[in-house]
């Protein structure tokens, strides 16, 4: 069994996962309420909250898994070591090092994005490859293909804003608070997605993304029509984002002859995106794996899942493991 630890941003998470990727426990505590009045995560507050939460969250994860906190039968500890907020990352990394040393078990540093890419396996451990995965989070928008177990090739990424960032910025402009994704998702279901014809940046060619122009178009449209129903703006914005994302997934899947389409990252919780990607998979007669909502957003079970892969490769970390706020994902 692997103990996973994730503290890259405002969530403090710990999980115990068995080798068949069954989840024995998974605890997530968020400090989001502290940041809401500032319209975004305040790094200093997030780091302090991590320090307060890490002990109780670890205790809970071990207790929920029915393990003795002093001598648990854990085989390794996997921890997010980047990218993310350095003050937050260091809390998890330090805790993981202490446990590795105290329990005499391997320490495995995990890239947060690799964790998101392993989340679909928590639903289905034996995905038929090639798998095309769209990873859409607050900081990243990546389209990757996995042809060999755990080897990800980059197909496309964003040249400016991440999809989640666009959601958060538009929501902020519309006065919907932080984080914006869930608020826009809810509101969009009551609006008219055809009320505004927003641009579909880079939709018709390639596998790259760009969301900055779309965000600007939304702001301009709202400025020009201040009385427009916010639900219509939200629905039209979401329709544009989802249209582009689904078109890229379809293009990538056709290009690599995918057998499975998967989603990961916070924006993968979006109801319209889930529906659109399910349609694409059905159209191509491919399997579709959508992580549960709790496994789309930040959690430690996905870090433990990635940990098993690293452990099988013998890729363990030294006790000198550091936190790297801009850690890049290594592609095959
Ligand atoms: O993966 P995540 O929890 O953290 C990062 O690694 O960034 O993703 C957070 C992002 C935020 O931008 C949030 O607005 C977005 O995911 N998000 C959503 C939804 N739920 C969360 N975006 C659209 N629709 C949602 N339902
Ligand atoms: Zn994340």
mmCIF file of C-alpha atoms and ligand atoms in Angstrom:
data_model
loop_
_atom_site.group_PDB
_atom_site.id
_atom_site.type_symbol
_atom_site.label_atom_id
_atom_site.label_comp_id
_atom_site.label_asym_id
_atom_site.label_seq_id
_atom_site.Cartn_x
_atom_site.Cartn_y
_atom_site.Cartn_z
ATOM 1 C CA UNK A 1 0.000 0.000 0.000
ATOM 2 C CA UNK A 2 1.112 3.536 -0.717
ATOM 3 C CA UNK A 3 0.372 6.623 1.338
ATOM 4 C CA UNK A 4 -0.144 9.558 -1.031
ATOM 5 C CA UNK A 5 0.262 13.182 0.061
ATOM 6 C CA UNK A 6 -0.814 16.226 -1.963
ATOM 7 C CA UNK A 7 -0.292 19.810 -0.769
ATOM 8 C CA UNK A 8 0.528 21.747 -3.949
ATOM 9 C CA UNK A 9 -2.026 24.530 -3.553
ATOM 10 C CA UNK A 10 -4.979 25.081 -1.196
ATOM 11 C CA UNK A 11 -5.929 21.427 -0.629
ATOM 12 C CA UNK A 12 -4.298 19.293 2.064
ATOM 13 C CA UNK A 13 -4.849 15.688 1.032
ATOM 14 C CA UNK A 14 -3.710 12.227 2.127
ATOM 15 C CA UNK A 15 -4.835 8.820 0.838
ATOM 16 C CA UNK A 16 -4.009 5.166 1.299
ATOM 17 C CA UNK A 17 -4.222 3.197 -1.953
ATOM 18 C CA UNK A 18 -3.608 -0.524 -2.525
ATOM 19 C CA UNK A 19 -1.653 -1.942 -5.462
ATOM 20 C CA UNK A 20 -4.841 -2.787 -7.386
ATOM 21 C CA UNK A 21 -5.586 0.957 -7.070
ATOM 22 C CA UNK A 22 -8.489 0.383 -4.703
ATOM 23 C CA UNK A 23 -8.765 3.334 -2.346
ATOM 24 C CA UNK A 24 -8.573 2.443 1.353
ATOM 25 C CA UNK A 25 -8.965 6.052 2.462
ATOM 26 C CA UNK A 26 -8.861 9.514 0.934
ATOM 27 C CA UNK A 27 -9.057 12.736 2.911
ATOM 28 C CA UNK A 28 -9.135 16.237 1.386
ATOM 29 C CA UNK A 29 -9.315 19.436 3.425
ATOM 30 C CA UNK A 30 -9.477 22.755 1.577
ATOM 31 C CA UNK A 31 -8.525 26.231 2.747
ATOM 32 C CA UNK A 32 -10.591 27.789 -0.056
ATOM 33 C CA UNK A 33 -12.815 29.711 2.379
ATOM 34 C CA UNK A 34 -9.766 31.721 3.527
ATOM 35 C CA UNK A 35 -9.054 32.889 -0.016
ATOM 36 C CA UNK A 36 -12.527 33.687 -1.298
ATOM 37 C CA UNK A 37 -12.581 37.310 -0.208
ATOM 38 C CA UNK A 38 -9.339 37.890 -2.161
ATOM 39 C CA UNK A 39 -10.673 36.415 -5.415
ATOM 40 C CA UNK A 40 -7.871 33.850 -5.668
ATOM 41 C CA UNK A 41 -5.514 31.692 -3.625
ATOM 42 C CA UNK A 42 -3.215 33.750 -1.359
ATOM 43 C CA UNK A 43 0.048 31.729 -1.201
ATOM 44 C CA UNK A 44 1.008 32.813 2.332
ATOM 45 C CA UNK A 45 -2.414 31.855 3.726
ATOM 46 C CA UNK A 46 -2.417 28.576 1.800
ATOM 47 C CA UNK A 47 0.994 27.606 3.213
ATOM 48 C CA UNK A 48 -0.025 28.355 6.796
ATOM 49 C CA UNK A 49 -3.235 26.369 6.375
ATOM 50 C CA UNK A 50 -1.186 23.419 5.074
ATOM 51 C CA UNK A 51 0.908 23.444 8.257
ATOM 52 C CA UNK A 52 -2.224 23.340 10.405
ATOM 53 C CA UNK A 53 -3.999 20.648 8.403
ATOM 54 C CA UNK A 54 -1.268 18.177 7.463
ATOM 55 C CA UNK A 55 -1.069 16.354 10.813
ATOM 56 C CA UNK A 56 -4.821 15.824 11.302
ATOM 57 C CA UNK A 57 -5.303 14.900 7.623
ATOM 58 C CA UNK A 58 -2.566 12.230 7.807
ATOM 59 C CA UNK A 59 -4.005 10.826 11.043
ATOM 60 C CA UNK A 60 -7.468 10.658 9.502
ATOM 61 C CA UNK A 61 -6.234 8.953 6.337
ATOM 62 C CA UNK A 62 -4.427 6.261 8.347
ATOM 63 C CA UNK A 63 -7.358 5.782 10.742
ATOM 64 C CA UNK A 64 -9.920 5.605 7.890
ATOM 65 C CA UNK A 65 -7.769 2.896 6.277
ATOM 66 C CA UNK A 66 -7.790 0.988 9.587
ATOM 67 C CA UNK A 67 -4.043 1.408 10.060
ATOM 68 C CA UNK A 68 -2.038 1.966 13.231
ATOM 69 C CA UNK A 69 -0.573 5.481 12.947
ATOM 70 C CA UNK A 70 2.667 4.421 14.659
ATOM 71 C CA UNK A 71 3.502 1.298 12.692
ATOM 72 C CA UNK A 72 1.224 1.153 9.652
ATOM 73 C CA UNK A 73 1.728 -1.493 6.969
ATOM 74 C CA UNK A 74 2.562 1.059 4.300
ATOM 75 C CA UNK A 75 5.139 0.181 1.620
ATOM 76 C CA UNK A 76 6.028 3.662 0.347
ATOM 77 C CA UNK A 77 5.061 7.302 0.665
ATOM 78 C CA UNK A 78 4.390 9.290 -2.537
ATOM 79 C CA UNK A 79 4.218 13.071 -2.392
ATOM 80 C CA UNK A 80 3.642 15.918 -4.833
ATOM 81 C CA UNK A 81 6.962 17.800 -5.166
ATOM 82 C CA UNK A 82 5.845 20.303 -7.865
ATOM 83 C CA UNK A 83 4.568 22.252 -9.652
ATOM 84 C CA UNK A 84 2.625 24.433 -7.230
ATOM 85 C CA UNK A 85 3.068 26.996 -4.475
ATOM 86 C CA UNK A 86 6.440 26.484 -2.828
ATOM 87 C CA UNK A 87 5.215 27.133 0.732
ATOM 88 C CA UNK A 88 2.395 24.622 0.289
ATOM 89 C CA UNK A 89 4.517 22.003 -1.464
ATOM 90 C CA UNK A 90 7.187 22.098 1.255
ATOM 91 C CA UNK A 91 4.682 21.085 3.927
ATOM 92 C CA UNK A 92 3.776 17.855 2.148
ATOM 93 C CA UNK A 93 7.345 17.112 1.096
ATOM 94 C CA UNK A 94 8.638 17.611 4.663
ATOM 95 C CA UNK A 95 5.900 15.417 6.129
ATOM 96 C CA UNK A 96 6.586 12.687 3.563
ATOM 97 C CA UNK A 97 10.318 12.738 4.302
ATOM 98 C CA UNK A 98 9.676 12.445 8.032
ATOM 99 C CA UNK A 99 7.376 9.442 7.523
ATOM 100 C CA UNK A 100 9.779 7.785 5.076
ATOM 101 C CA UNK A 101 12.564 8.127 7.640
ATOM 102 C CA UNK A 102 10.467 7.090 10.654
ATOM 103 C CA UNK A 103 8.858 4.065 8.982
ATOM 104 C CA UNK A 104 11.919 3.085 6.920
ATOM 105 C CA UNK A 105 10.042 3.075 3.597
ATOM 106 C CA UNK A 106 10.830 4.581 0.170
ATOM 107 C CA UNK A 107 10.009 8.201 -0.602
ATOM 108 C CA UNK A 108 8.616 8.928 -4.086
ATOM 109 C CA UNK A 109 8.403 12.496 -5.388
ATOM 110 C CA UNK A 110 5.532 12.885 -7.871
ATOM 111 C CA UNK A 111 4.837 15.601 -10.429
ATOM 112 C CA UNK A 112 1.345 16.970 -9.704
ATOM 113 C CA UNK A 113 0.393 16.731 -13.394
ATOM 114 C CA UNK A 114 1.453 13.102 -13.528
ATOM 115 C CA UNK A 115 -0.930 12.598 -10.611
ATOM 116 C CA UNK A 116 -3.818 14.110 -12.615
ATOM 117 C CA UNK A 117 -2.899 11.845 -15.557
ATOM 118 C CA UNK A 118 -3.185 8.773 -13.309
ATOM 119 C CA UNK A 119 -6.590 9.797 -11.871
ATOM 120 C CA UNK A 120 -8.619 7.971 -14.566
ATOM 121 C CA UNK A 121 -7.019 4.685 -13.433
ATOM 122 C CA UNK A 122 -8.667 5.035 -10.051
ATOM 123 C CA UNK A 123 -11.904 4.453 -11.983
ATOM 124 C CA UNK A 124 -10.520 1.792 -14.298
ATOM 125 C CA UNK A 125 -6.987 0.452 -13.632
ATOM 126 C CA UNK A 126 -6.683 -1.355 -16.996
ATOM 127 C CA UNK A 127 -7.355 1.327 -19.616
ATOM 128 C CA UNK A 128 -7.085 0.080 -23.211
ATOM 129 C CA UNK A 129 -4.189 1.927 -24.890
ATOM 130 C CA UNK A 130 -3.547 4.157 -26.713
ATOM 131 C CA UNK A 131 -5.271 6.463 -24.239
ATOM 132 C CA UNK A 132 -5.790 10.110 -25.173
ATOM 133 C CA UNK A 133 -6.096 12.210 -22.027
ATOM 134 C CA UNK A 134 -7.188 15.827 -21.846
ATOM 135 C CA UNK A 135 -5.771 17.361 -18.663
ATOM 136 C CA UNK A 136 -7.547 20.607 -17.880
ATOM 137 C CA UNK A 137 -6.788 22.284 -14.569
ATOM 138 C CA UNK A 138 -6.368 25.759 -13.130
ATOM 139 C CA UNK A 139 -2.767 25.971 -14.300
ATOM 140 C CA UNK A 140 -2.541 23.580 -17.257
ATOM 141 C CA UNK A 141 -4.239 22.466 -20.448
ATOM 142 C CA UNK A 142 -2.522 19.424 -21.952
ATOM 143 C CA UNK A 143 -3.496 16.831 -24.497
ATOM 144 C CA UNK A 144 -1.388 13.682 -24.154
ATOM 145 C CA UNK A 145 -1.307 10.151 -25.507
ATOM 146 C CA UNK A 146 -0.218 7.113 -23.521
ATOM 147 C CA UNK A 147 0.867 4.308 -25.837
ATOM 148 C CA UNK A 148 2.999 2.390 -23.312
ATOM 149 C CA UNK A 149 2.146 2.002 -19.633
ATOM 150 C CA UNK A 150 2.758 5.312 -17.871
ATOM 151 C CA UNK A 151 4.638 6.882 -20.808
ATOM 152 C CA UNK A 152 2.925 10.098 -21.830
ATOM 153 C CA UNK A 153 3.613 11.914 -25.093
ATOM 154 C CA UNK A 154 2.572 15.536 -25.386
ATOM 155 C CA UNK A 155 0.209 16.224 -28.292
ATOM 156 C CA UNK A 156 -0.748 19.801 -27.507
ATOM 157 C CA UNK A 157 -0.916 22.470 -24.821
ATOM 158 C CA UNK A 158 -2.097 26.037 -24.365
ATOM 159 C CA UNK A 159 -0.108 28.946 -25.728
ATOM 160 C CA UNK A 160 -1.561 31.322 -23.103
ATOM 161 C CA UNK A 161 -4.217 30.798 -20.388
ATOM 162 C CA UNK A 162 -5.211 27.389 -19.052
ATOM 163 C CA UNK A 163 -8.884 26.397 -19.449
ATOM 164 C CA UNK A 164 -9.489 26.635 -15.674
ATOM 165 C CA UNK A 165 -7.767 30.012 -15.582
ATOM 166 C CA UNK A 166 -10.172 31.277 -18.274
ATOM 167 C CA UNK A 167 -13.112 30.015 -16.201
ATOM 168 C CA UNK A 168 -11.738 31.712 -13.086
ATOM 169 C CA UNK A 169 -11.016 35.032 -14.845
ATOM 170 C CA UNK A 170 -14.397 35.190 -16.584
ATOM 171 C CA UNK A 171 -16.176 34.271 -13.336
ATOM 172 C CA UNK A 172 -14.293 36.973 -11.521
ATOM 173 C CA UNK A 173 -15.347 39.503 -14.148
ATOM 174 C CA UNK A 174 -18.955 38.363 -13.836
ATOM 175 C CA UNK A 175 -18.752 38.717 -10.052
ATOM 176 C CA UNK A 176 -19.248 34.995 -9.440
ATOM 177 C CA UNK A 177 -16.447 34.562 -6.899
ATOM 178 C CA UNK A 178 -13.576 32.082 -6.709
ATOM 179 C CA UNK A 179 -13.137 29.367 -7.909
ATOM 180 C CA UNK A 180 -15.105 30.276 -11.009
ATOM 181 C CA UNK A 181 -15.459 26.908 -12.736
ATOM 182 C CA UNK A 182 -18.174 25.381 -10.561
ATOM 183 C CA UNK A 183 -20.131 28.697 -10.465
ATOM 184 C CA UNK A 184 -20.111 29.084 -14.266
ATOM 185 C CA UNK A 185 -20.980 25.396 -14.683
ATOM 186 C CA UNK A 186 -24.067 25.796 -12.455
ATOM 187 C CA UNK A 187 -25.188 29.081 -13.966
ATOM 188 C CA UNK A 188 -24.643 27.911 -17.552
ATOM 189 C CA UNK A 189 -27.282 25.220 -17.154
ATOM 190 C CA UNK A 190 -29.930 27.949 -16.863
ATOM 191 C CA UNK A 191 -28.639 30.170 -19.706
ATOM 192 C CA UNK A 192 -28.782 30.206 -23.504
ATOM 193 C CA UNK A 193 -25.495 28.918 -24.996
ATOM 194 C CA UNK A 194 -26.333 30.618 -28.306
ATOM 195 C CA UNK A 195 -27.005 34.074 -26.824
ATOM 196 C CA UNK A 196 -23.445 35.183 -27.685
ATOM 197 C CA UNK A 197 -21.384 33.881 -30.603
ATOM 198 C CA UNK A 198 -18.013 33.806 -28.830
ATOM 199 C CA UNK A 199 -14.882 32.842 -30.794
ATOM 200 C CA UNK A 200 -13.611 29.222 -30.820
ATOM 201 C CA UNK A 201 -9.843 29.930 -30.768
ATOM 202 C CA UNK A 202 -7.720 27.453 -32.766
ATOM 203 C CA UNK A 203 -10.674 25.051 -33.064
ATOM 204 C CA UNK A 204 -10.273 24.065 -36.682
ATOM 205 C CA UNK A 205 -6.623 23.118 -36.764
ATOM 206 C CA UNK A 206 -3.875 21.481 -34.732
ATOM 207 C CA UNK A 207 -3.868 20.221 -31.161
ATOM 208 C CA UNK A 208 -2.859 23.414 -29.356
ATOM 209 C CA UNK A 209 -5.114 25.702 -27.319
ATOM 210 C CA UNK A 210 -5.526 29.417 -26.646
ATOM 211 C CA UNK A 211 -8.070 30.870 -24.207
ATOM 212 C CA UNK A 212 -6.843 34.396 -23.624
ATOM 213 C CA UNK A 213 -8.681 35.875 -26.658
ATOM 214 C CA UNK A 214 -11.927 34.166 -25.675
ATOM 215 C CA UNK A 215 -11.703 35.660 -22.195
ATOM 216 C CA UNK A 216 -11.173 39.127 -23.712
ATOM 217 C CA UNK A 217 -14.124 38.601 -26.093
ATOM 218 C CA UNK A 218 -16.377 37.764 -23.136
ATOM 219 C CA UNK A 219 -15.275 40.874 -21.255
ATOM 220 C CA UNK A 220 -15.867 43.074 -24.352
ATOM 221 C CA UNK A 221 -19.321 41.574 -24.920
ATOM 222 C CA UNK A 222 -20.327 42.163 -21.293
ATOM 223 C CA UNK A 223 -19.062 45.744 -21.454
ATOM 224 C CA UNK A 224 -21.080 46.314 -24.637
ATOM 225 C CA UNK A 225 -24.258 44.727 -23.233
ATOM 226 C CA UNK A 226 -24.245 45.395 -19.477
ATOM 227 C CA UNK A 227 -27.885 44.301 -19.110
ATOM 228 C CA UNK A 228 -27.340 40.852 -20.640
ATOM 229 C CA UNK A 229 -28.350 37.951 -18.383
ATOM 230 C CA UNK A 230 -25.223 36.580 -16.663
ATOM 231 C CA UNK A 231 -26.497 33.026 -17.205
ATOM 232 C CA UNK A 232 -26.488 33.616 -20.992
ATOM 233 C CA UNK A 233 -22.902 34.915 -20.858
ATOM 234 C CA UNK A 234 -21.846 31.913 -18.751
ATOM 235 C CA UNK A 235 -23.615 29.434 -21.038
ATOM 236 C CA UNK A 236 -22.178 30.993 -24.217
ATOM 237 C CA UNK A 237 -18.649 31.106 -22.761
ATOM 238 C CA UNK A 238 -18.873 27.503 -21.586
ATOM 239 C CA UNK A 239 -20.219 26.404 -24.992
ATOM 240 C CA UNK A 240 -17.163 27.964 -26.679
ATOM 241 C CA UNK A 241 -14.661 26.355 -24.262
ATOM 242 C CA UNK A 242 -16.268 22.925 -24.430
ATOM 243 C CA UNK A 243 -16.659 23.089 -28.211
ATOM 244 C CA UNK A 244 -12.918 23.715 -28.611
ATOM 245 C CA UNK A 245 -11.862 21.110 -26.030
ATOM 246 C CA UNK A 246 -14.110 18.393 -27.494
ATOM 247 C CA UNK A 247 -12.967 19.157 -31.060
ATOM 248 C CA UNK A 248 -9.320 18.788 -30.016
ATOM 249 C CA UNK A 249 -9.982 15.534 -28.180
ATOM 250 C CA UNK A 250 -11.730 14.169 -31.277
ATOM 251 C CA UNK A 251 -8.863 15.231 -33.543
ATOM 252 C CA UNK A 252 -6.224 13.749 -31.228
ATOM 253 C CA UNK A 253 -8.142 10.497 -30.801
ATOM 254 C CA UNK A 254 -8.495 10.059 -34.566
ATOM 255 C CA UNK A 255 -4.836 10.936 -35.153
ATOM 256 C CA UNK A 256 -3.384 8.352 -32.764
ATOM 257 C CA UNK A 257 -6.084 5.693 -33.185
ATOM 258 C CA UNK A 258 -7.023 5.910 -29.515
ATOM 259 C CA UNK A 259 -8.962 3.104 -27.823
ATOM 260 C CA UNK A 260 -9.735 5.177 -24.740
ATOM 261 C CA UNK A 261 -10.461 8.845 -24.115
ATOM 262 C CA UNK A 262 -9.899 10.131 -20.577
ATOM 263 C CA UNK A 263 -10.178 13.408 -18.714
ATOM 264 C CA UNK A 264 -8.254 14.800 -15.753
ATOM 265 C CA UNK A 265 -7.890 18.020 -13.743
ATOM 266 C CA UNK A 266 -10.410 20.334 -12.098
ATOM 267 C CA UNK A 267 -12.168 21.381 -15.309
ATOM 268 C CA UNK A 268 -12.840 17.670 -15.980
ATOM 269 C CA UNK A 269 -15.549 18.086 -13.321
ATOM 270 C CA UNK A 270 -17.442 20.320 -15.778
ATOM 271 C CA UNK A 271 -20.798 18.795 -16.675
ATOM 272 C CA UNK A 272 -20.868 20.072 -20.276
ATOM 273 C CA UNK A 273 -17.303 18.877 -20.951
ATOM 274 C CA UNK A 274 -18.072 15.434 -19.529
ATOM 275 C CA UNK A 275 -21.145 15.161 -21.756
ATOM 276 C CA UNK A 276 -19.288 16.381 -24.858
ATOM 277 C CA UNK A 277 -16.342 14.019 -24.372
ATOM 278 C CA UNK A 278 -18.705 11.107 -23.727
ATOM 279 C CA UNK A 279 -20.333 11.915 -27.110
ATOM 280 C CA UNK A 280 -16.960 12.042 -28.884
ATOM 281 C CA UNK A 281 -16.000 8.640 -27.469
ATOM 282 C CA UNK A 282 -19.360 7.145 -28.498
ATOM 283 C CA UNK A 283 -18.985 8.580 -31.993
ATOM 284 C CA UNK A 284 -15.559 6.919 -32.411
ATOM 285 C CA UNK A 285 -16.634 3.772 -30.539
ATOM 286 C CA UNK A 286 -13.912 4.270 -27.922
ATOM 287 C CA UNK A 287 -14.009 3.739 -24.172
ATOM 288 C CA UNK A 288 -14.490 6.903 -22.134
ATOM 289 C CA UNK A 289 -13.096 7.228 -18.623
ATOM 290 C CA UNK A 290 -14.156 10.183 -16.529
ATOM 291 C CA UNK A 291 -12.754 10.400 -13.001
ATOM 292 C CA UNK A 292 -15.357 10.973 -10.282
ATOM 293 C CA UNK A 293 -15.634 14.663 -9.371
ATOM 294 C CA UNK A 294 -13.451 14.148 -6.280
ATOM 295 C CA UNK A 295 -10.692 12.675 -8.459
ATOM 296 C CA UNK A 296 -10.836 15.515 -11.014
ATOM 297 C CA UNK A 297 -9.877 18.182 -8.502
ATOM 298 C CA UNK A 298 -6.779 17.878 -6.312
ATOM 299 C CA UNK A 299 -6.579 14.716 -4.193
ATOM 300 C CA UNK A 300 -3.917 12.360 -2.866
ATOM 301 C CA UNK A 301 -5.294 9.084 -4.279
ATOM 302 C CA UNK A 302 -4.071 10.087 -7.735
ATOM 303 C CA UNK A 303 -0.616 10.828 -6.295
ATOM 304 C CA UNK A 304 -0.500 7.352 -4.712
ATOM 305 C CA UNK A 305 -1.609 5.822 -8.046
ATOM 306 C CA UNK A 306 1.265 7.579 -9.838
ATOM 307 C CA UNK A 307 3.501 6.410 -6.962
ATOM 308 C CA UNK A 308 2.869 2.733 -7.784
ATOM 309 C CA UNK A 309 4.063 3.328 -11.337
ATOM 310 C CA UNK A 310 7.245 5.076 -10.144
ATOM 311 C CA UNK A 311 7.876 2.369 -7.547
ATOM 312 C CA UNK A 312 7.589 -0.359 -10.203
ATOM 313 C CA UNK A 313 10.214 1.537 -12.240
ATOM 314 C CA UNK A 314 12.438 1.723 -9.130
ATOM 315 C CA UNK A 315 12.251 5.491 -9.481
ATOM 316 C CA UNK A 316 12.397 6.493 -5.811
ATOM 317 C CA UNK A 317 13.648 9.789 -4.367
ATOM 318 C CA UNK A 318 16.466 10.666 -1.993
ATOM 319 C CA UNK A 319 15.739 12.306 1.368
ATOM 320 C CA UNK A 320 17.174 15.465 -0.196
ATOM 321 C CA UNK A 321 14.017 15.720 -2.361
ATOM 322 C CA UNK A 322 13.062 19.380 -2.755
ATOM 323 C CA UNK A 323 9.903 21.228 -3.746
ATOM 324 C CA UNK A 324 10.034 22.701 -7.255
ATOM 325 C CA UNK A 325 7.271 25.286 -7.904
ATOM 326 C CA UNK A 326 7.787 25.093 -11.686
ATOM 327 C CA UNK A 327 8.583 21.392 -12.059
ATOM 328 C CA UNK A 328 8.042 20.381 -15.693
ATOM 329 C CA UNK A 329 6.451 17.108 -16.702
ATOM 330 C CA UNK A 330 8.832 14.830 -18.575
ATOM 331 C CA UNK A 331 7.280 13.427 -21.712
ATOM 332 C CA UNK A 332 8.263 10.255 -23.541
HETATM 333 O O1 LIG B 1 -6.973 20.451 -10.766
HETATM 334 P P1 LIG B 1 -7.425 21.565 -9.892
HETATM 335 O O2 LIG B 1 -8.252 21.222 -8.684
HETATM 336 O O3 LIG B 1 -6.223 22.413 -9.400
HETATM 337 C C1 LIG B 1 -5.119 22.673 -10.220
HETATM 338 O O4 LIG B 1 -4.213 21.808 -10.284
HETATM 339 O O5 LIG B 1 -5.173 23.733 -10.895
HETATM 340 O O6 LIG B 1 -8.251 22.568 -10.858
HETATM 341 C C2 LIG B 1 -8.829 23.736 -10.389
HETATM 342 C C3 LIG B 1 -9.548 24.408 -11.559
HETATM 343 C C4 LIG B 1 -10.069 25.814 -11.229
HETATM 344 O O7 LIG B 1 -9.684 26.680 -12.273
HETATM 345 C C5 LIG B 1 -11.581 25.628 -11.196
HETATM 346 O O8 LIG B 1 -12.297 26.795 -11.578
HETATM 347 C C6 LIG B 1 -11.771 24.511 -12.198
HETATM 348 O O9 LIG B 1 -10.686 23.634 -11.959
HETATM 349 N N1 LIG B 1 -13.044 23.783 -12.019
HETATM 350 C C7 LIG B 1 -14.030 23.764 -12.949
HETATM 351 C C8 LIG B 1 -15.104 23.028 -12.389
HETATM 352 N N2 LIG B 1 -14.714 22.585 -11.145
HETATM 353 C C9 LIG B 1 -13.449 23.059 -10.950
HETATM 354 N N3 LIG B 1 -14.099 24.338 -14.162
HETATM 355 C C10 LIG B 1 -15.248 24.162 -14.858
HETATM 356 N N4 LIG B 1 -16.306 23.474 -14.388
HETATM 357 C C11 LIG B 1 -16.288 22.889 -13.174
HETATM 358 N N5 LIG B 1 -17.350 22.201 -12.732
HETATM 359 ZN ZN1 LIG B 2 -4.400 19.971 -9.767
#
